mmCIF file of C-alpha atoms and ligand atoms in Angstrom:
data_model
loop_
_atom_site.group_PDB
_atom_site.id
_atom_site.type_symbol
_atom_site.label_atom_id
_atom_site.label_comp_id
_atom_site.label_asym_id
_atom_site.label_seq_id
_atom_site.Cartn_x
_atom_site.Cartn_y
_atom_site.Cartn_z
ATOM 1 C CA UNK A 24 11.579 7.266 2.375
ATOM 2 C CA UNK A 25 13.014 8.068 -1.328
ATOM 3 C CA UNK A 26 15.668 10.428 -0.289
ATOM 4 C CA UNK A 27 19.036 8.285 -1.506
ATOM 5 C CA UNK A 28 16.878 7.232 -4.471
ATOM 6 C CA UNK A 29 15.754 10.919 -5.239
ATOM 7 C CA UNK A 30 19.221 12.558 -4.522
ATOM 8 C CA UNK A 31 20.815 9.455 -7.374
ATOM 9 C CA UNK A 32 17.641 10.708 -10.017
ATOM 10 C CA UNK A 33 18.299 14.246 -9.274
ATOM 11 C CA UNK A 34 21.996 13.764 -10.127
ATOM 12 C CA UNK A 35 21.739 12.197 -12.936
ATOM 13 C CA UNK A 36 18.895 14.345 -14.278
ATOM 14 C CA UNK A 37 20.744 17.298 -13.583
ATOM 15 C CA UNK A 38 23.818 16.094 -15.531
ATOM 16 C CA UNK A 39 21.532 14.780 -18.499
ATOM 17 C CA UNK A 40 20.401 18.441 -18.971
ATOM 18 C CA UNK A 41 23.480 19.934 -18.809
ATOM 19 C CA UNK A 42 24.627 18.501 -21.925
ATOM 20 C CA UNK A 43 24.488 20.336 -25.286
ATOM 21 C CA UNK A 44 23.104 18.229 -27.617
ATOM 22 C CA UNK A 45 21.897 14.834 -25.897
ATOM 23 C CA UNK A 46 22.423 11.634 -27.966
ATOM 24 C CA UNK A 47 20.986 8.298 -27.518
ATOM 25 C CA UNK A 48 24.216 7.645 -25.964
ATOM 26 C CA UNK A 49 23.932 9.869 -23.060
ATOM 27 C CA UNK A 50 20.260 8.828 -22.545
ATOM 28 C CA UNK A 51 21.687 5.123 -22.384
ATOM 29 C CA UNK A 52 23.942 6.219 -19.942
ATOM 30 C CA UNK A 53 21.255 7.752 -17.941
ATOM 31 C CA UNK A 54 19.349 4.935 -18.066
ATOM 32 C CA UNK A 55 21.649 2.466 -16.682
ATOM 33 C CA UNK A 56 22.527 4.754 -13.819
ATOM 34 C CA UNK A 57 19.093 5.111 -12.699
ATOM 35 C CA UNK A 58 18.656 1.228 -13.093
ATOM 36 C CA UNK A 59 20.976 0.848 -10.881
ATOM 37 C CA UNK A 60 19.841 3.396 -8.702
ATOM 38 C CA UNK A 61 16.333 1.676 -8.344
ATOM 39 C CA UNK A 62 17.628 -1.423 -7.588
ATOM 40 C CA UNK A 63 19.759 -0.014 -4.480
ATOM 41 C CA UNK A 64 15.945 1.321 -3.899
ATOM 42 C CA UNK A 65 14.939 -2.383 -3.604
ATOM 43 C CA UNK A 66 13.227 -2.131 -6.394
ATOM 44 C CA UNK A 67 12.575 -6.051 -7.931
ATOM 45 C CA UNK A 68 15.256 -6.932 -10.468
ATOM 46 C CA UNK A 69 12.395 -7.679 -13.628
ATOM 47 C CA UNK A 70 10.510 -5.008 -12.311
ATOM 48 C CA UNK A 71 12.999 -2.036 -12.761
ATOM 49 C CA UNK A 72 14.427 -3.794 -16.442
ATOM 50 C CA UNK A 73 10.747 -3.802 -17.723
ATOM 51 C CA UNK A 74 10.666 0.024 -16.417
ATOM 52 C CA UNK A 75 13.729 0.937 -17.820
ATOM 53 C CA UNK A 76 13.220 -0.631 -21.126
ATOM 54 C CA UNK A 77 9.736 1.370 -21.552
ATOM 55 C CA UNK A 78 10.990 4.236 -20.086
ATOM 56 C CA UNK A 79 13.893 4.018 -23.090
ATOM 57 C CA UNK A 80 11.823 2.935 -25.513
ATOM 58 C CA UNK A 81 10.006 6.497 -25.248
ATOM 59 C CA UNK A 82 12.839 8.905 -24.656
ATOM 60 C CA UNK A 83 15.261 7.511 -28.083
ATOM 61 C CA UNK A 84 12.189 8.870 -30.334
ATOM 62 C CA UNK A 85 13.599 11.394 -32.817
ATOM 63 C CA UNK A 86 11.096 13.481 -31.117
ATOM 64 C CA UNK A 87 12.541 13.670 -28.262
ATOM 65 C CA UNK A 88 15.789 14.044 -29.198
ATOM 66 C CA UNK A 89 15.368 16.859 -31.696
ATOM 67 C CA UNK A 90 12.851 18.579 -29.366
ATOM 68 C CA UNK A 91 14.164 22.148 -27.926
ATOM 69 C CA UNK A 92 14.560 20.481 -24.403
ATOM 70 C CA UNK A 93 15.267 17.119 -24.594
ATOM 71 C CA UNK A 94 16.412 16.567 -21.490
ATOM 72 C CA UNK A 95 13.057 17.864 -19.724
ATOM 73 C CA UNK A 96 11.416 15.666 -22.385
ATOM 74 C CA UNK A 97 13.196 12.808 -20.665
ATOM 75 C CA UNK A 98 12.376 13.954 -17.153
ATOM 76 C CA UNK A 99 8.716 14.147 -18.213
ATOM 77 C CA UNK A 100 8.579 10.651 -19.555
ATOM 78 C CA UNK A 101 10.280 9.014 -16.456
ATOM 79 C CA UNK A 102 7.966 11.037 -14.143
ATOM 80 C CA UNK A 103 4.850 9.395 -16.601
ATOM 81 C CA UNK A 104 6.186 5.887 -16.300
ATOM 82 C CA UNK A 105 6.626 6.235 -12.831
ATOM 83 C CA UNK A 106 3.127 7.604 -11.991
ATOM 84 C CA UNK A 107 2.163 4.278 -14.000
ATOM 85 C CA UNK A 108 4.528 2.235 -12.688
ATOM 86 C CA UNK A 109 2.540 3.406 -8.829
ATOM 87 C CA UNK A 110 -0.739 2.194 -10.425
ATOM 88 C CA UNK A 111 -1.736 5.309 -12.581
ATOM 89 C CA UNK A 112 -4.478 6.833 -11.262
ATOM 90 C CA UNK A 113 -5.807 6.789 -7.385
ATOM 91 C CA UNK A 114 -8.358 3.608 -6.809
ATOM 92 C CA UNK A 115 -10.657 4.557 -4.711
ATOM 93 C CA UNK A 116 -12.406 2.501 -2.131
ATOM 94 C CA UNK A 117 -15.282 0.569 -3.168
ATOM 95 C CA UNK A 118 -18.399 0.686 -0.408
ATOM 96 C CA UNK A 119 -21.355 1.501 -1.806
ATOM 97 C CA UNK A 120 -22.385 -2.464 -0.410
ATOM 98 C CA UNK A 121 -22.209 -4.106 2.542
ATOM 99 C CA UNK A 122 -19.402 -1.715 3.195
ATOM 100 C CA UNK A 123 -17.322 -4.403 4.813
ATOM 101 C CA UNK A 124 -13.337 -4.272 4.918
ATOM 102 C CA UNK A 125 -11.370 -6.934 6.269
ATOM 103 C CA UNK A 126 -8.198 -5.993 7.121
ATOM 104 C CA UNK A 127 -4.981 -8.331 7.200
ATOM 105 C CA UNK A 128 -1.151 -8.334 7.411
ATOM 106 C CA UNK A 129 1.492 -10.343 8.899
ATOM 107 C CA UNK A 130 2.288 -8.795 13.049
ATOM 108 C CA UNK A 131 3.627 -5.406 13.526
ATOM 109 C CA UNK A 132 2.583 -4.225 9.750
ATOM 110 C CA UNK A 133 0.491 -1.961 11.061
ATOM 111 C CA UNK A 134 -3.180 -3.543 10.987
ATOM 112 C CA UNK A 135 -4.569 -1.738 14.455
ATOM 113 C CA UNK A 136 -3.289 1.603 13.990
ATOM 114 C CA UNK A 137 -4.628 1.696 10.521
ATOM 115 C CA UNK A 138 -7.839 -0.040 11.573
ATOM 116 C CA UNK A 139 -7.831 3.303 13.659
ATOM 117 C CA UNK A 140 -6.999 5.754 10.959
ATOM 118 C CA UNK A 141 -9.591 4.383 8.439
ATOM 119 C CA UNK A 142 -11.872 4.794 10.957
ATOM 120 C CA UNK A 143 -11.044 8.277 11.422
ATOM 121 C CA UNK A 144 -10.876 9.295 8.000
ATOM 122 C CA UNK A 145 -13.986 7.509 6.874
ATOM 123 C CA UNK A 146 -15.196 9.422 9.718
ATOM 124 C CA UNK A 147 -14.218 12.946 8.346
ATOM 125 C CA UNK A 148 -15.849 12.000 4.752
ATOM 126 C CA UNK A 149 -19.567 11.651 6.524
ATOM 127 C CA UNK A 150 -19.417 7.782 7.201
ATOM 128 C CA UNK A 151 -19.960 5.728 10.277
ATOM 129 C CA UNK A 152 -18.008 3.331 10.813
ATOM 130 C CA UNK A 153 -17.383 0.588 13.458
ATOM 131 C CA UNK A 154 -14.273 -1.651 14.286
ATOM 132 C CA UNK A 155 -14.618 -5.638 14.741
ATOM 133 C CA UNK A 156 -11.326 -7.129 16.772
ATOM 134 C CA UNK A 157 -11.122 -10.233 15.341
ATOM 135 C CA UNK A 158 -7.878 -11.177 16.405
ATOM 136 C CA UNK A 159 -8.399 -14.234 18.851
ATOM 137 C CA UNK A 160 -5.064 -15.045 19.777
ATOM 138 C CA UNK A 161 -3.701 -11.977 21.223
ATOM 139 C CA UNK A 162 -5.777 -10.236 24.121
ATOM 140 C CA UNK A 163 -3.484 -7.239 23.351
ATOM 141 C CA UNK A 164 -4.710 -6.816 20.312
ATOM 142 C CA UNK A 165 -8.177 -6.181 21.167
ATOM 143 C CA UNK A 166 -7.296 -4.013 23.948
ATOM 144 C CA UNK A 167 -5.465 -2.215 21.434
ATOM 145 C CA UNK A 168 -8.211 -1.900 19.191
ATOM 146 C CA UNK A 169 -10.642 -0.970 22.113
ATOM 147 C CA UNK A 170 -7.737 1.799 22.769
ATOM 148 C CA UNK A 171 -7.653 3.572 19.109
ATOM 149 C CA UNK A 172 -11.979 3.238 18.580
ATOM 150 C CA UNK A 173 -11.708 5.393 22.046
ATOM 151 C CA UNK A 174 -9.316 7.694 20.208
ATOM 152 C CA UNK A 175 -10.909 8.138 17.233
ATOM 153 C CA UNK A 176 -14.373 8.407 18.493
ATOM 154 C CA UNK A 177 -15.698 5.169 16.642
ATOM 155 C CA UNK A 178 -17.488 2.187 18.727
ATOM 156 C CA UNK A 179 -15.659 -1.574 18.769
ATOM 157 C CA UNK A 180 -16.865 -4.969 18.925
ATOM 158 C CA UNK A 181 -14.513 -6.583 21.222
ATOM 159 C CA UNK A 182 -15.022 -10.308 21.747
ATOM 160 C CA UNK A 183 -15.025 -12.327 24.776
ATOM 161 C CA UNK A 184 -11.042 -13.329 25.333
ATOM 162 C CA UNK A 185 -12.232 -16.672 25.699
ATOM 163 C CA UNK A 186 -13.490 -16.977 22.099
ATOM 164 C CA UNK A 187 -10.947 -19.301 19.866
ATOM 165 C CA UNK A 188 -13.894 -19.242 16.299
ATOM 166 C CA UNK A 189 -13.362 -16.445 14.657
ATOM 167 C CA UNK A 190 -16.571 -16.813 12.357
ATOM 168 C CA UNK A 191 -18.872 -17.182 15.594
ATOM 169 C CA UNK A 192 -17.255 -13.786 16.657
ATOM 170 C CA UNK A 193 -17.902 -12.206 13.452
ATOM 171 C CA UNK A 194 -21.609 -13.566 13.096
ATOM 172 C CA UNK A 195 -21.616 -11.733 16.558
ATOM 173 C CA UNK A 196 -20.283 -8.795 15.682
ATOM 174 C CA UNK A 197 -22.686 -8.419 12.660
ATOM 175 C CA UNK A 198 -25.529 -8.594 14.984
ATOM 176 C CA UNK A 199 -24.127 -5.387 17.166
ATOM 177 C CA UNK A 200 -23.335 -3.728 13.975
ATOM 178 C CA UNK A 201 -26.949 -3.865 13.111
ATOM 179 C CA UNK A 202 -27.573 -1.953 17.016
ATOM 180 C CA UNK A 203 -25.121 0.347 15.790
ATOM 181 C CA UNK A 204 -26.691 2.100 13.047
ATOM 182 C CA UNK A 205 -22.602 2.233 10.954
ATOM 183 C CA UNK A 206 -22.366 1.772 7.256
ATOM 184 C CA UNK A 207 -18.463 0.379 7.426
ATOM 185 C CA UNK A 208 -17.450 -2.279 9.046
ATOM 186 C CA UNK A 209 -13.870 -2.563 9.709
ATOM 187 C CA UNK A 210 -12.638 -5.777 10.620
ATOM 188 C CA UNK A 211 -9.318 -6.291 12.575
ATOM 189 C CA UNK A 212 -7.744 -9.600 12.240
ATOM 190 C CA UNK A 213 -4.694 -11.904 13.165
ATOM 191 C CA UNK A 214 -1.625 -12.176 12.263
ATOM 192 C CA UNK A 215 2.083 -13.964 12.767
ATOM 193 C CA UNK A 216 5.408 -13.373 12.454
ATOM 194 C CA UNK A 217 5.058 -14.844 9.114
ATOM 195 C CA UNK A 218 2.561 -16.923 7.017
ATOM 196 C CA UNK A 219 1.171 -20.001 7.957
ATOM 197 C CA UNK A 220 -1.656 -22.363 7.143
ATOM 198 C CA UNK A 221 -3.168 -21.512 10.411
ATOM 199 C CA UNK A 222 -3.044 -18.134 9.743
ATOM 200 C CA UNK A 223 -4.427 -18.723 6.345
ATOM 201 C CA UNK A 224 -6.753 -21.008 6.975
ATOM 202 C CA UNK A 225 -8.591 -18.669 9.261
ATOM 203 C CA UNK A 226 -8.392 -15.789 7.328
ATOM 204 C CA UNK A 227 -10.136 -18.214 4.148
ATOM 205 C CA UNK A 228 -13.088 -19.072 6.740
ATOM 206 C CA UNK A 229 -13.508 -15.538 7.771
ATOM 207 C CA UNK A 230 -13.409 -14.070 4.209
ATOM 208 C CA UNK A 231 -15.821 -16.919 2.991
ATOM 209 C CA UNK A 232 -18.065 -16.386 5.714
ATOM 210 C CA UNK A 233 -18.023 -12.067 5.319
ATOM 211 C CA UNK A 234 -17.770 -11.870 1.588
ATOM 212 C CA UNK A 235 -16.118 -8.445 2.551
ATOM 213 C CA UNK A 236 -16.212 -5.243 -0.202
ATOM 214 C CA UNK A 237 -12.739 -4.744 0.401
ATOM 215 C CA UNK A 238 -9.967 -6.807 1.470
ATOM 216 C CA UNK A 239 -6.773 -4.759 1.950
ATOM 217 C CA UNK A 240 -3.344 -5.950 2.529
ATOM 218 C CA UNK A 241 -1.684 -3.668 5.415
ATOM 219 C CA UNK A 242 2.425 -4.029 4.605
ATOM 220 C CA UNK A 243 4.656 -3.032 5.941
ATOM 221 C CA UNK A 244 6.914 -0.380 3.289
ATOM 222 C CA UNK A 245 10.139 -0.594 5.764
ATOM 223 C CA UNK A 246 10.211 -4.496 4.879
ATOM 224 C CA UNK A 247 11.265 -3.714 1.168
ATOM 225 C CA UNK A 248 10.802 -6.819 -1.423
ATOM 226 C CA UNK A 249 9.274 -8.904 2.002
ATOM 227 C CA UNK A 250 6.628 -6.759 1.793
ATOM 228 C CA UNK A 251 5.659 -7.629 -1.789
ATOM 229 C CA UNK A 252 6.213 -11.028 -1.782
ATOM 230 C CA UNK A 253 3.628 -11.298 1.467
ATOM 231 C CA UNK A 254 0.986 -9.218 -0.997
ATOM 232 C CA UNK A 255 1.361 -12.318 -3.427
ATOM 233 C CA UNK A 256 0.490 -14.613 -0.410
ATOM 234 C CA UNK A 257 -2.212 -13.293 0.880
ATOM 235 C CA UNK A 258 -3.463 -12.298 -2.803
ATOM 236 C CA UNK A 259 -3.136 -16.037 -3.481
ATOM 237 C CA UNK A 260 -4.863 -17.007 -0.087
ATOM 238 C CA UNK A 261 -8.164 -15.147 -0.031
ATOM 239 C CA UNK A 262 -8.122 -12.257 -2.902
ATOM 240 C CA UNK A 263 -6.973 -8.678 -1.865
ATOM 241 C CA UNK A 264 -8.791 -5.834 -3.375
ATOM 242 C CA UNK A 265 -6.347 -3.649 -2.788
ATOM 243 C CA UNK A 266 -3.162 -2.542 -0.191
ATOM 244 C CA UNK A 267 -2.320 0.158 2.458
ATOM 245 C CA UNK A 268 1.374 0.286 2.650
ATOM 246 C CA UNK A 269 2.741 1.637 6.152
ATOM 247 C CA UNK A 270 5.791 3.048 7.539
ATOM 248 C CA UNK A 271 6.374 5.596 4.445
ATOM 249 C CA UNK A 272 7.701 7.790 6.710
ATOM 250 C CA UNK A 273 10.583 5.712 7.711
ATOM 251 C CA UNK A 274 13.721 5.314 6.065
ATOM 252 C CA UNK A 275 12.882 2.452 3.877
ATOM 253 C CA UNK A 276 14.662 2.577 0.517
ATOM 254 C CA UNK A 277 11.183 2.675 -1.252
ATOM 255 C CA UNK A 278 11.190 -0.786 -3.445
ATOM 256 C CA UNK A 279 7.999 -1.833 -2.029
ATOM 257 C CA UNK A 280 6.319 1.230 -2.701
ATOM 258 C CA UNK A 281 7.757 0.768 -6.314
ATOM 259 C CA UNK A 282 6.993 -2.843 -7.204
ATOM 260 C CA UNK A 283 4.152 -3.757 -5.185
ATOM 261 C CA UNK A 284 1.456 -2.521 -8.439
ATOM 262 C CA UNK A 285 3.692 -4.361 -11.000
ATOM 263 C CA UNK A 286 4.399 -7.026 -9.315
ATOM 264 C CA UNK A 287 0.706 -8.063 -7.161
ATOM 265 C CA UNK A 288 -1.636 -5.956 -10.149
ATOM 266 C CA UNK A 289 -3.188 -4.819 -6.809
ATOM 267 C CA UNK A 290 -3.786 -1.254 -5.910
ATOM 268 C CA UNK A 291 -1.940 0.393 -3.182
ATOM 269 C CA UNK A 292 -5.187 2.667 -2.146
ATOM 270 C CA UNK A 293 -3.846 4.180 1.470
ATOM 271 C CA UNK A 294 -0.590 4.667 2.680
ATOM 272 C CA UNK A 295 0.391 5.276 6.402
ATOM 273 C CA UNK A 296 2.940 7.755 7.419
ATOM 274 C CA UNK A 297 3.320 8.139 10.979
ATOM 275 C CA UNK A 298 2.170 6.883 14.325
ATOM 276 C CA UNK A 299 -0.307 9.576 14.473
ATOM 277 C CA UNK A 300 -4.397 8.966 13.862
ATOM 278 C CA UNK A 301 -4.731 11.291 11.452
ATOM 279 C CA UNK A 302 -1.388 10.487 9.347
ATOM 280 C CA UNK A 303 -3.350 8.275 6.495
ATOM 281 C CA UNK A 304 -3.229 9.306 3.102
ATOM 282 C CA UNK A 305 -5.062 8.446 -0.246
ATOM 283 C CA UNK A 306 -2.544 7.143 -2.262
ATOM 284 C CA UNK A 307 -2.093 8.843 -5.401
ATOM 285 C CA UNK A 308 0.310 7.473 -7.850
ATOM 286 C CA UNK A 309 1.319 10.818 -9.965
ATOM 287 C CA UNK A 310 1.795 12.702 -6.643
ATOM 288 C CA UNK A 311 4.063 10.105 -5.430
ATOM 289 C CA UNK A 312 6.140 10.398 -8.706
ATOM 290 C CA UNK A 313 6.279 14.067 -8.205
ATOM 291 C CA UNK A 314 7.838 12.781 -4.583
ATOM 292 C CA UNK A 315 10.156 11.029 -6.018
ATOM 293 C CA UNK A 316 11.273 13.392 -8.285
ATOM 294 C CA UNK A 317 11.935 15.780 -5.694
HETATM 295 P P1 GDP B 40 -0.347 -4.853 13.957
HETATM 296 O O1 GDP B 40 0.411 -5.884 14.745
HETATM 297 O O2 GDP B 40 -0.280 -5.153 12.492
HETATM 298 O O3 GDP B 40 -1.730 -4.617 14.430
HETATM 299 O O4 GDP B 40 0.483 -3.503 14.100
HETATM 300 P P2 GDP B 40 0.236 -2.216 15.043
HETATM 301 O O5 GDP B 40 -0.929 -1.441 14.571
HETATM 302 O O6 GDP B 40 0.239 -2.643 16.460
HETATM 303 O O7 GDP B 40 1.537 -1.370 14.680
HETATM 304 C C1 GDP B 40 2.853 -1.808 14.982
HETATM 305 C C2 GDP B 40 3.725 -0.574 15.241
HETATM 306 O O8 GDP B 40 3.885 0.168 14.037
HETATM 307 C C3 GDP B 40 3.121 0.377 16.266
HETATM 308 O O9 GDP B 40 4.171 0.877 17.074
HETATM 309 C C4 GDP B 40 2.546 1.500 15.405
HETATM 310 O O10 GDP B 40 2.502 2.741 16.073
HETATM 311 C C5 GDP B 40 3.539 1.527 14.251
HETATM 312 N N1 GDP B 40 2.987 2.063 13.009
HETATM 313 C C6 GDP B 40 1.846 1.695 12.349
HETATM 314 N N2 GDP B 40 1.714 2.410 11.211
HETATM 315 C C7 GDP B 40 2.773 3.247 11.129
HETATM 316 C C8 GDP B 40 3.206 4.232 10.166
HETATM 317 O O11 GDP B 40 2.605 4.495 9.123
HETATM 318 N N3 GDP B 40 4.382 4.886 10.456
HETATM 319 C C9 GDP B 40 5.103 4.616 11.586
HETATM 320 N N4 GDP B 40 6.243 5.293 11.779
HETATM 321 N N5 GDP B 40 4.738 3.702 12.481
HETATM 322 C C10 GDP B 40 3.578 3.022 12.276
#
């Protein structure tokens, strides 16, 4: 995901500590090289100035540059704002309630699969959860869902494919959970190609009517800055708690990853990387710097 982002840091790192006797100069240089190395990453334009300027602003202190190794110094306080940049520390996920999440993302982002991973590792960490398809317009979908609670063990509500309300099917689905004995409630829902007031609309009625714990984002990392800018809509819409960012383990250039905290103030709490189950991962900010870093 970071590697032409990495190799650029790790070249320019490299060449920062092989100089004698660094001067603000050569730390300005740095700077601009890995400015313009994060915005090949995608990275938004105010996003990576605002990084770079704190990330300067810290490595020009006299400290720094008198300091035995100033150019590990450096490295240090770019791997710090970076860590912060990510969100700084891990936010975890918040169900000690009604334990509902409500899960939503524009098609193909990667809401079914990670419906299915939650599940799994909620699963592994002593809970019991339970997967609502609440996507009415696609009989595929449910299916789908049907298909990955088989795989992971976990039972679904799957609605009649007749059903067009989608608060009717969740009042429903509230009464099986009850039959169920679960403590999470995963809830599966639309999407489109891209936003619309239908779309939106829905979602409002069914986040109104669930009042969920969490409602997480699922983005897609592969669609760079369109990624981040559909977190602000849907933020806007109904009020995400937080974001699961898929497709890490493509080749995406990594901008989403990068300004998707800064830009939303939202927490990126999971991140997918792989078609697999079981390949869902906390997100950790500092660990993801250490990624980067190589
Ligand atoms: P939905 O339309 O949002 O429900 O998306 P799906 O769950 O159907 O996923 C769309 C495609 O993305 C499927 O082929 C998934 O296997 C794939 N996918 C989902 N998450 C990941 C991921 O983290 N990495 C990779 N490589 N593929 C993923």
């Amino acid at each position: 995901m970071f590697s032409s982002l990495s190799d650029s840091l790790d070249k320019t790192f490299r060449n920062l500590r092989g100089v004698g006797k660094i001067s603000e100069k050569n730390i300005t240089d740095a700077l601009r090289e890995i400015r313009v190395a994060l915005l090949e990453a995608d990275v938004e334009y105010l996003v990576a100035k605002e990084f770079i300027a704190h990330v300067k602003e810290k490595a020009v202190g006299a400290e720094v540059l008198k300091s035995i190794k100033p150019g590990e110094q450096i490295v240090k306080i770019f791997h710090d704002e970076l860590a912060e940049l990510l969100g700084g520390d891990q936010v975890p996920l918040q169900l000690d309630g009604s334990g509902r999440i409500l899960l939503c993302g524009l098609n193909g982002a990667g809401k079914t699969t990670t419906a299915g991973k939650l599940a799994m590792r909620l699963k592994r960490e002593g809970k019991k959860p339970l997967l609502i398809a609440c996507d009415l317009y696609r009989p595929a979908a449910i299916d789908q869902l049907a298909t990955v609670g088989k795989q992971v063990d976990v039972p679904v509500y799957t609605p009649d494919a007749s059903e067009t309300d989608v608060v009717k099917v969740a009042r429903e689905a509230l009464t099986w959970a009850e039959t169920q004995n679960g403590d999470v409630l995963i809830f599966d829902t639309a999407g489109r190609q891209e936003i619309d007031e239908r779309l939106v609309e829905e979602l409002k009625r069914l986040h109104a009517f669930l009042d969920p714990q969490e409602t997480l984002l699922v983005a897609d990392a592969a669609t760079g800055q369109g990624a981040v800018s559909v977190a602000k809509h849907f933020d806007e819409a109904v009020g995400i708690t937080g974001i699961i960012l898929t497709k890490l383990d493509g080749d995406a250039r990594g901008g989403a990853a990068l300004s998707m905290r800064s830009v939303t103030g939202k927490p990126i709490k999971y991140a997918g990387e792989g078609e697999k189950l079981d390949q869902l991962f906390e997100f950790h900010p500092d660990r993801m710097a250490d990624r980067i870093l190589g």
